[in-house]
mmCIF file of C-alpha atoms in Angstrom:
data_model
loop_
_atom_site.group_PDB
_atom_site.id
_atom_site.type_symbol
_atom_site.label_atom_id
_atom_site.label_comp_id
_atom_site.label_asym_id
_atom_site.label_seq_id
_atom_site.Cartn_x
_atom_site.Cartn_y
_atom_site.Cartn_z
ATOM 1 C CA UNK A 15 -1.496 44.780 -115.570
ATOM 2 C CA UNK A 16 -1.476 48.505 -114.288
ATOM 3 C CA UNK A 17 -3.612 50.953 -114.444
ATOM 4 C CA UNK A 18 -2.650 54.453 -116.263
ATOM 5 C CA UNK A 19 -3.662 57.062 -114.067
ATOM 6 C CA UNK A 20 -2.704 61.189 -113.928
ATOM 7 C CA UNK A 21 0.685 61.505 -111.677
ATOM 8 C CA UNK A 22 -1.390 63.987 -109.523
ATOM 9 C CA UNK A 23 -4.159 61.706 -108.046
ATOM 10 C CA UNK A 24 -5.444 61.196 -105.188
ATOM 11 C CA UNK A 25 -7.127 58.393 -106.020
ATOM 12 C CA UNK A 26 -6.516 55.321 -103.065
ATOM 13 C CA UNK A 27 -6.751 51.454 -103.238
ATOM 14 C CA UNK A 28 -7.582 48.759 -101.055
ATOM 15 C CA UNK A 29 -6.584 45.022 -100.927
ATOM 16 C CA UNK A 30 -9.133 42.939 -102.892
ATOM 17 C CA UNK A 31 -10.649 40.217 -101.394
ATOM 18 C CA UNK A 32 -10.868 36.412 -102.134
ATOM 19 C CA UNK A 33 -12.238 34.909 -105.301
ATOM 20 C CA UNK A 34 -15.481 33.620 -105.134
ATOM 21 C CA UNK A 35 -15.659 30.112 -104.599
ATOM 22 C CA UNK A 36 -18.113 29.384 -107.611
ATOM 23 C CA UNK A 37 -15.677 31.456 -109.919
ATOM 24 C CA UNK A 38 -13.163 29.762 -108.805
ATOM 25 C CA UNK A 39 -13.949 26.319 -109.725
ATOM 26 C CA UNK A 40 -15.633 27.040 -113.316
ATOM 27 C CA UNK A 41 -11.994 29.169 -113.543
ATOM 28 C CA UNK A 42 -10.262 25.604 -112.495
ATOM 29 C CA UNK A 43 -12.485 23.668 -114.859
ATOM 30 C CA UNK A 44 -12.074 25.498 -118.029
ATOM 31 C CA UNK A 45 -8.033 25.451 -117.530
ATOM 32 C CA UNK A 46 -8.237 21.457 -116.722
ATOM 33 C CA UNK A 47 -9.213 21.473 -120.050
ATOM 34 C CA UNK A 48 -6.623 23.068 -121.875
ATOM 35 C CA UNK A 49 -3.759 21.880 -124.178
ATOM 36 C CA UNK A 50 -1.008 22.663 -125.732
ATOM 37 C CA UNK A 51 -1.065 22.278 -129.750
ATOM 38 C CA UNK A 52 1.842 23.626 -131.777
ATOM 39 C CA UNK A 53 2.848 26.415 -129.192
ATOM 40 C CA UNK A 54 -0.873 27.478 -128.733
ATOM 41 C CA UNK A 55 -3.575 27.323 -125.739
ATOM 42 C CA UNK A 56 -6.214 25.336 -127.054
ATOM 43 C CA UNK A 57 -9.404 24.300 -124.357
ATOM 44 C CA UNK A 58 -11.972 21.534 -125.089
ATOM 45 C CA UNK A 59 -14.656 24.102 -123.450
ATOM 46 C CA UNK A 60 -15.121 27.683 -123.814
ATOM 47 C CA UNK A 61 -16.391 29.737 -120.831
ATOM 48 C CA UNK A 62 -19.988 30.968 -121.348
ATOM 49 C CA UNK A 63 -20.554 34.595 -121.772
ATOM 50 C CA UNK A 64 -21.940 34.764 -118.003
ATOM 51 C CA UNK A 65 -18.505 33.589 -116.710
ATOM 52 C CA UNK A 66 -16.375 35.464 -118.860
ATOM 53 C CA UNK A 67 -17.875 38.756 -117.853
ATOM 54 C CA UNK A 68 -17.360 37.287 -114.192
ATOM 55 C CA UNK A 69 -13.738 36.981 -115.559
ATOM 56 C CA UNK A 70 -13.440 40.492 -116.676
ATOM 57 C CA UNK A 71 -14.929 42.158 -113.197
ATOM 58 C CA UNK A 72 -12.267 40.218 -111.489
ATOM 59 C CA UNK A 73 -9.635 40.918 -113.798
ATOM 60 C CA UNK A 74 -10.121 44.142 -113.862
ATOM 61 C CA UNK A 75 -10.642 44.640 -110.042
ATOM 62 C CA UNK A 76 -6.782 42.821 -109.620
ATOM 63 C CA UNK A 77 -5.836 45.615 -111.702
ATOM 64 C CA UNK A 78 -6.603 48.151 -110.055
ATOM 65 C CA UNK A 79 -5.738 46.757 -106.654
ATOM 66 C CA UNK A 80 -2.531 46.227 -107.834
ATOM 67 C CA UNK A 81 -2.548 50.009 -109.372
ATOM 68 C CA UNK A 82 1.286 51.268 -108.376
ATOM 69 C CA UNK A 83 1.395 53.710 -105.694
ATOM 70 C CA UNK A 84 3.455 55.771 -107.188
ATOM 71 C CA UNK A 85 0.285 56.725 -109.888
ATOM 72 C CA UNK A 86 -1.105 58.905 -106.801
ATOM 73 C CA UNK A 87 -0.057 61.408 -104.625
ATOM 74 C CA UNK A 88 -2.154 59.580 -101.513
ATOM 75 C CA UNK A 89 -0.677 56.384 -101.837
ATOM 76 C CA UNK A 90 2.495 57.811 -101.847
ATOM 77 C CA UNK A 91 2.183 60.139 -98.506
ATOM 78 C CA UNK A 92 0.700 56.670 -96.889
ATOM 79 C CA UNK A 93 3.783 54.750 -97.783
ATOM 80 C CA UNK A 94 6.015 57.405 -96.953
ATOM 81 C CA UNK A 95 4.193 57.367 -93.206
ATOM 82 C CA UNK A 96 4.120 53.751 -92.952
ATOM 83 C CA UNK A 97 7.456 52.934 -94.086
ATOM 84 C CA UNK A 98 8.518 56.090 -91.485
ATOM 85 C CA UNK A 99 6.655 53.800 -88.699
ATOM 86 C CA UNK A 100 8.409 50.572 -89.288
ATOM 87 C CA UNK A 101 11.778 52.372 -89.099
ATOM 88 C CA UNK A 102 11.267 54.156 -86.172
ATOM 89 C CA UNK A 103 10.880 50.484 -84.447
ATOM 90 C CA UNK A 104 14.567 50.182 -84.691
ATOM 91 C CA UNK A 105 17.126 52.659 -83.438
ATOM 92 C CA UNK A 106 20.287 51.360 -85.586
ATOM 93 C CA UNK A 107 18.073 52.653 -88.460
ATOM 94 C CA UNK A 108 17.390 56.820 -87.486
ATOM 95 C CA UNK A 109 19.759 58.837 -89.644
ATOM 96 C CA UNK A 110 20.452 62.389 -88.991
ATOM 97 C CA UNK A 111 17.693 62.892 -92.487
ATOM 98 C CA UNK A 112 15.159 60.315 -91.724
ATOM 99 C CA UNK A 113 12.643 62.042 -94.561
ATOM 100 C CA UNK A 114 15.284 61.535 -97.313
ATOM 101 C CA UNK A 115 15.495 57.901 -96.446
ATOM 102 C CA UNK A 116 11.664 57.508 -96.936
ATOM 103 C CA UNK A 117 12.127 58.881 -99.430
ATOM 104 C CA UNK A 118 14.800 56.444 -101.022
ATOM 105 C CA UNK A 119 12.499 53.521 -99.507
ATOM 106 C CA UNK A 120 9.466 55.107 -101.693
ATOM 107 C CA UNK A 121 10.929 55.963 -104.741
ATOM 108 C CA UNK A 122 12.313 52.099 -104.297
ATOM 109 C CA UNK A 123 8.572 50.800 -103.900
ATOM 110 C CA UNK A 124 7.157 53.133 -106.383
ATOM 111 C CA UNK A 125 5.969 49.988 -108.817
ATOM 112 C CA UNK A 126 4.537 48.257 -105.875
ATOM 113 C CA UNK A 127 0.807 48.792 -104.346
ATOM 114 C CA UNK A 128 0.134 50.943 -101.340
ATOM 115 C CA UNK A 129 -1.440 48.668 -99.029
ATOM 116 C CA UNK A 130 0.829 46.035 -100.036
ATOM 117 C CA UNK A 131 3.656 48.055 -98.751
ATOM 118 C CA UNK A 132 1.273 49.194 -95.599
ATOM 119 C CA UNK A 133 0.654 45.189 -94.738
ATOM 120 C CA UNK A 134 4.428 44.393 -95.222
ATOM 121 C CA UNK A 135 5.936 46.980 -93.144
ATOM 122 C CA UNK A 136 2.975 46.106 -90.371
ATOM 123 C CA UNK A 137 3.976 42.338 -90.088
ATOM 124 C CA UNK A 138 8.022 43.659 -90.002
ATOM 125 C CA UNK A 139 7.544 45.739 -87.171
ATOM 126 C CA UNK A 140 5.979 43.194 -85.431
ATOM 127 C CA UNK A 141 8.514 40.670 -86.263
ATOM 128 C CA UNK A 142 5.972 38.505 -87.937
ATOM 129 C CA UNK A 143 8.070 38.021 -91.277
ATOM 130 C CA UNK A 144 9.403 34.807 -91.307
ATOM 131 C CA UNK A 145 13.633 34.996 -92.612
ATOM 132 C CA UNK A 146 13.828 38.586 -91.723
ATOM 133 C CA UNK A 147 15.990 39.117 -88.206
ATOM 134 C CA UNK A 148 13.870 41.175 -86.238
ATOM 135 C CA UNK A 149 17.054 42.886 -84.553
ATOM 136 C CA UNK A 150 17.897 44.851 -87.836
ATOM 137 C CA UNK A 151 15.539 46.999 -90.246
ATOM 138 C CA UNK A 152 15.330 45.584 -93.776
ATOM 139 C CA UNK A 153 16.549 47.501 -96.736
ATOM 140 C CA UNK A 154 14.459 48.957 -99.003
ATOM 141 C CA UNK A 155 15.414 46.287 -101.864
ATOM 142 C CA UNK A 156 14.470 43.668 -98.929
ATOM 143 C CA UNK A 157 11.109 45.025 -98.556
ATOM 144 C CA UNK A 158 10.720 45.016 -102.206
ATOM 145 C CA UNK A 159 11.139 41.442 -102.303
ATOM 146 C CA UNK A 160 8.559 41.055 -99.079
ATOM 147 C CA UNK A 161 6.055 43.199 -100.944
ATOM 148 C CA UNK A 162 6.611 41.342 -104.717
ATOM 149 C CA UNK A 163 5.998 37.656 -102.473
ATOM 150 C CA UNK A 164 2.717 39.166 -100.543
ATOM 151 C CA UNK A 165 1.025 40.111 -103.962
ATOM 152 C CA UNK A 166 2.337 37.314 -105.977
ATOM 153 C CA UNK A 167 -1.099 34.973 -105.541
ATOM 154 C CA UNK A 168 -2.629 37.938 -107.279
ATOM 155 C CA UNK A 169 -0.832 38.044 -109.951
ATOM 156 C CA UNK A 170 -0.650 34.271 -110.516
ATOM 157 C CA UNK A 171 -4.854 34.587 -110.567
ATOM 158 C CA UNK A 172 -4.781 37.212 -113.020
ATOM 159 C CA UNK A 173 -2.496 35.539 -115.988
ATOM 160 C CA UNK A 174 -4.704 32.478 -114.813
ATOM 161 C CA UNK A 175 -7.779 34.274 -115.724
ATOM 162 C CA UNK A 176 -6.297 36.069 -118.315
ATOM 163 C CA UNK A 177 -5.554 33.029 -120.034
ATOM 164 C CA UNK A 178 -9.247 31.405 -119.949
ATOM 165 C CA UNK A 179 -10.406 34.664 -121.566
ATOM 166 C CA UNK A 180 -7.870 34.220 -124.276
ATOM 167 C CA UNK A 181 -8.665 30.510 -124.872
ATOM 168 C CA UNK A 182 -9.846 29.197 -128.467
ATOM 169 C CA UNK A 183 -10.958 26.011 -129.290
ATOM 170 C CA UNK A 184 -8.913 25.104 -132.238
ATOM 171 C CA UNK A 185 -5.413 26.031 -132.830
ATOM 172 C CA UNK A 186 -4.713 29.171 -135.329
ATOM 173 C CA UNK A 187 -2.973 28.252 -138.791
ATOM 174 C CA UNK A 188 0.431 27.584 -138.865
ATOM 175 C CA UNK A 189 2.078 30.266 -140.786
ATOM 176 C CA UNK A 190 3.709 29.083 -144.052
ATOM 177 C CA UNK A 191 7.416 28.524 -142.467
ATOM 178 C CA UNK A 192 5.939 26.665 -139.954
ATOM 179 C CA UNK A 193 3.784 24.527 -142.693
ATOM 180 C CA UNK A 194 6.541 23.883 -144.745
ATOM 181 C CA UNK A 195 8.656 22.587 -141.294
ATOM 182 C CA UNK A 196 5.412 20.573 -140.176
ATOM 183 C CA UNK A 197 5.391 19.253 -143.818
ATOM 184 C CA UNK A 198 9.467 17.597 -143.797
ATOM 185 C CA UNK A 199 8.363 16.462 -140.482
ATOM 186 C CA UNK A 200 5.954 14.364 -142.374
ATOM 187 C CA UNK A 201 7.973 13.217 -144.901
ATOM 188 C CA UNK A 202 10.458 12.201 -142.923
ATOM 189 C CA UNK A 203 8.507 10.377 -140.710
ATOM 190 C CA UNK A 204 6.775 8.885 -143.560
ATOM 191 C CA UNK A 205 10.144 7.721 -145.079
ATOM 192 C CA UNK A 206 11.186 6.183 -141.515
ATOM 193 C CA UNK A 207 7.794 4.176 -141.475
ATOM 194 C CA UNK A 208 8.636 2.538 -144.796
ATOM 195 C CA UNK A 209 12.457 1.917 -144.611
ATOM 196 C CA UNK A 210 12.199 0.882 -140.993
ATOM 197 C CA UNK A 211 15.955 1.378 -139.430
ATOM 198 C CA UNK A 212 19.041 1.093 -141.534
ATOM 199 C CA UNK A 213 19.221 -2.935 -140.631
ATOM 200 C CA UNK A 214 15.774 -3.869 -141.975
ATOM 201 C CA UNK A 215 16.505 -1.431 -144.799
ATOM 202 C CA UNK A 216 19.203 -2.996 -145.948
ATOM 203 C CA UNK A 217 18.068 -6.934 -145.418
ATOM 204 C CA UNK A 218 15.432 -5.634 -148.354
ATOM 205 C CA UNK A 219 17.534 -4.576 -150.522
ATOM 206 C CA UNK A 220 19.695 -7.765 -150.342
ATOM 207 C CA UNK A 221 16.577 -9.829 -150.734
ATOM 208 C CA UNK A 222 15.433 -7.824 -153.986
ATOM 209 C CA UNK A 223 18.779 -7.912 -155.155
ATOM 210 C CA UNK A 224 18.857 -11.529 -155.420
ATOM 211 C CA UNK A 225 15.225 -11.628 -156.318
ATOM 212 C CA UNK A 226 16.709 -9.574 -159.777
ATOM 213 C CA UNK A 227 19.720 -11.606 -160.484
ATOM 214 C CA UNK A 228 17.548 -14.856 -160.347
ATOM 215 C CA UNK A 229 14.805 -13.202 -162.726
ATOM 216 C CA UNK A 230 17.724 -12.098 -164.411
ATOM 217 C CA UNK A 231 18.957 -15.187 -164.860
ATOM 218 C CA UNK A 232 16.009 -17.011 -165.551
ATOM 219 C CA UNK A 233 14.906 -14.472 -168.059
ATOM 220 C CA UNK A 234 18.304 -15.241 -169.929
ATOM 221 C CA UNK A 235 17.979 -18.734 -169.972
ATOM 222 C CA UNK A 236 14.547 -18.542 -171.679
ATOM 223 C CA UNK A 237 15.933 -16.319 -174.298
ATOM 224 C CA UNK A 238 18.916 -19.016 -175.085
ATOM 225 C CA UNK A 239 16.192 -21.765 -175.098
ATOM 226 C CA UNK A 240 13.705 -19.744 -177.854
ATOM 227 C CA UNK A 241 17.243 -19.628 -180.293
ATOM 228 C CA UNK A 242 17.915 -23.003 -179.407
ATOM 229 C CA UNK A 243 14.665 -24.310 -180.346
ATOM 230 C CA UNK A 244 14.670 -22.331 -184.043
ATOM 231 C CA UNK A 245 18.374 -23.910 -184.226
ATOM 232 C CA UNK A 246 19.922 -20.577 -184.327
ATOM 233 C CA UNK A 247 23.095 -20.127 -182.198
ATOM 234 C CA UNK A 248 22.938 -18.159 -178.992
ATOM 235 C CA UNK A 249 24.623 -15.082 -178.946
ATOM 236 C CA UNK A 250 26.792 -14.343 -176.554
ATOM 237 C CA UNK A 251 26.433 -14.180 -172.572
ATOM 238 C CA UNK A 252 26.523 -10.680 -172.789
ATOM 239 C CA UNK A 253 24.343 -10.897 -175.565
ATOM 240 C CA UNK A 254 21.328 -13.232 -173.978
ATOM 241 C CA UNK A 255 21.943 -10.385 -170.320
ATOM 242 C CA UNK A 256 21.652 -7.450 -172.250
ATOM 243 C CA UNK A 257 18.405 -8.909 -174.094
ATOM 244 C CA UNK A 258 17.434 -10.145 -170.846
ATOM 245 C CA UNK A 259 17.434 -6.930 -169.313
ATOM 246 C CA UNK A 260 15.650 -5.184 -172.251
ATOM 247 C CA UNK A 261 12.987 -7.809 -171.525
ATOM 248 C CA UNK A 262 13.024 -7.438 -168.199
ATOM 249 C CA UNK A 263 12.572 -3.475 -168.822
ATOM 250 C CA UNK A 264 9.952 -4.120 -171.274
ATOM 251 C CA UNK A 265 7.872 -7.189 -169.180
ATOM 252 C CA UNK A 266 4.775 -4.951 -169.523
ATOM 253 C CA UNK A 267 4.365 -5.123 -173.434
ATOM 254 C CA UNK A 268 2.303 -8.034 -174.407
ATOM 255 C CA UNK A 269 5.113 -10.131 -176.564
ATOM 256 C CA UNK A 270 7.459 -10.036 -173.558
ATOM 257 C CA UNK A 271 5.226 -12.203 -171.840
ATOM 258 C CA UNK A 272 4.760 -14.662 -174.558
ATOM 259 C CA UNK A 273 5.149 -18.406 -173.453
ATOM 260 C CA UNK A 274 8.468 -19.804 -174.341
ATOM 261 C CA UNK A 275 8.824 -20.825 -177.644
ATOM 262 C CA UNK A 276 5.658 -18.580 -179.056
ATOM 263 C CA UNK A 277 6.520 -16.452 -182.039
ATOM 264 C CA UNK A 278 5.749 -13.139 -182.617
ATOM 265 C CA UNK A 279 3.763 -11.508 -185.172
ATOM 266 C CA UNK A 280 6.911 -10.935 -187.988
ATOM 267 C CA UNK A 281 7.926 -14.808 -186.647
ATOM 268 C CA UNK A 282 11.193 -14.160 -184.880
ATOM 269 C CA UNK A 283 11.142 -16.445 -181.678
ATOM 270 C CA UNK A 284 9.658 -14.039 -178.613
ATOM 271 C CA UNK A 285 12.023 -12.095 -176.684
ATOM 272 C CA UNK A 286 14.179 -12.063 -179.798
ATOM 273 C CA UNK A 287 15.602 -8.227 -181.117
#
């Protein structure tokens, strides 16, 4: 979010003022409409070319408002001399080198913006910072907190609008791990929807279990009933559930299904080996 500029300048910036209204609300509009899919920022509406070059002017002016002052020799001599002036409001706070102690306070606030640090130290000597003792002069790492919590609304508009100039519409393709992941999420959930939970699963397979042994059964009675009826003796039980079963296997073929007592085409009763 900074702005690069030569060590030497003398460049100087000044607190930005309020968002427009209007810009504002088409800002809060677009973001009501975003959504997270798979990690991403995805918005229903896109902002229109006229507000995302609104976007950009305010972007860009949060930049450079928020510009460290330690990126220009100005900014630094006025935080030097206003830090200096909030010190000087408290006498448990003059040291014998009061310049090197600027110093320390500047080099401390060097990330932060001038007039951020001009504002702060303003409000402090006037005792107008709410959970700061007035009676005792903050450290510098104090007012680097105070500074960071002034400029923070800034900062929390710029990823804001940052974000609706980044938005897409629809999501970007997974990338082929995360396919493959999406893909035994599917499965699985596929596999849950048709065995249902380990109770259900299990009261099916009881209920084609039986449904087997009694077509089992059945199917070896009917083969004992076509030797019967040809006055041939049954073989044995083992016999008529092993031929069962290779009916059973083969109940597709056309002379499995044969009525009972049919014969087939070389005359053996149907169903028989």
């Amino acid at each position: 979010m900074t702005q690069h500029l030569a060590p030497a300048s003398t460049s100087t910036y000044e607190p930005l003022g309020p968002i427009d209204r209007k810009l504002s609300n088409a800002v809060a509009a677009i973001l009501n409409s975003v959504e997270r899919v798979d990690g991403q920022t995805v918005a229903r509406q896109l902002p229109t070319p006229e507000l995302r070059q609104a976007v950009a002017a305010r972007i860009d002016g949060i930049r450079r408002t928020l510009s460290p002052l330690d990126r220009s020799t100005a900014e630094k001599e006025r935080a030097a001399r206003a830090i200096a002036a909030m010190l000087s409001g408290w006498i448990n706070a003059r040291v014998a080198d009061p310049q090197a102690k600027v110093a320390t306070y500047v080099t401390t606030l060097a990330d932060l913006p001038c007039w951020a640090v001009q504002s702060v130290c303003a409000d402090l000597a006037r005792g107008r910072v709410e959970g700061v003792d007035p009676d005792y002069p903050p450290s510098a790492a104090r007012l680097h907190q105070l500074v960071e919590k002034a400029i923070a609304p800034l900062r929390k508009e710029a990823y804001a609008l940052d974000t609706v100039n980044a938005l897409t519409l629809e999501a970007k393709q997974p990338m082929e791990q995360e396919r493959k992941r999406i893909a035994l999420q599917l499965l699985d959930l596929r596999d849950r929807l048709e065995r249902g939970n380990e109770e259900e699963h299990q009261a099916r397979q009881r209920v084609k279990f039986e449904q087997n042994a009694a077509a089992l059964t059945a199917q070896r009675d009917r083969v004992g009933r076509e030797y019967a009826a040809f006055g041939l003796v049954p073989p044995s039980p083992l016999a008529l559930s092993m031929t069962a079963r290779r009916d059973m296997a083969l109940r597709d073929e056309v002379d499995t299904f044969a009525p009972a007592g049919a014969v087939q085409r070389d005359g053996r009763p149907a169903g028989l080996a």
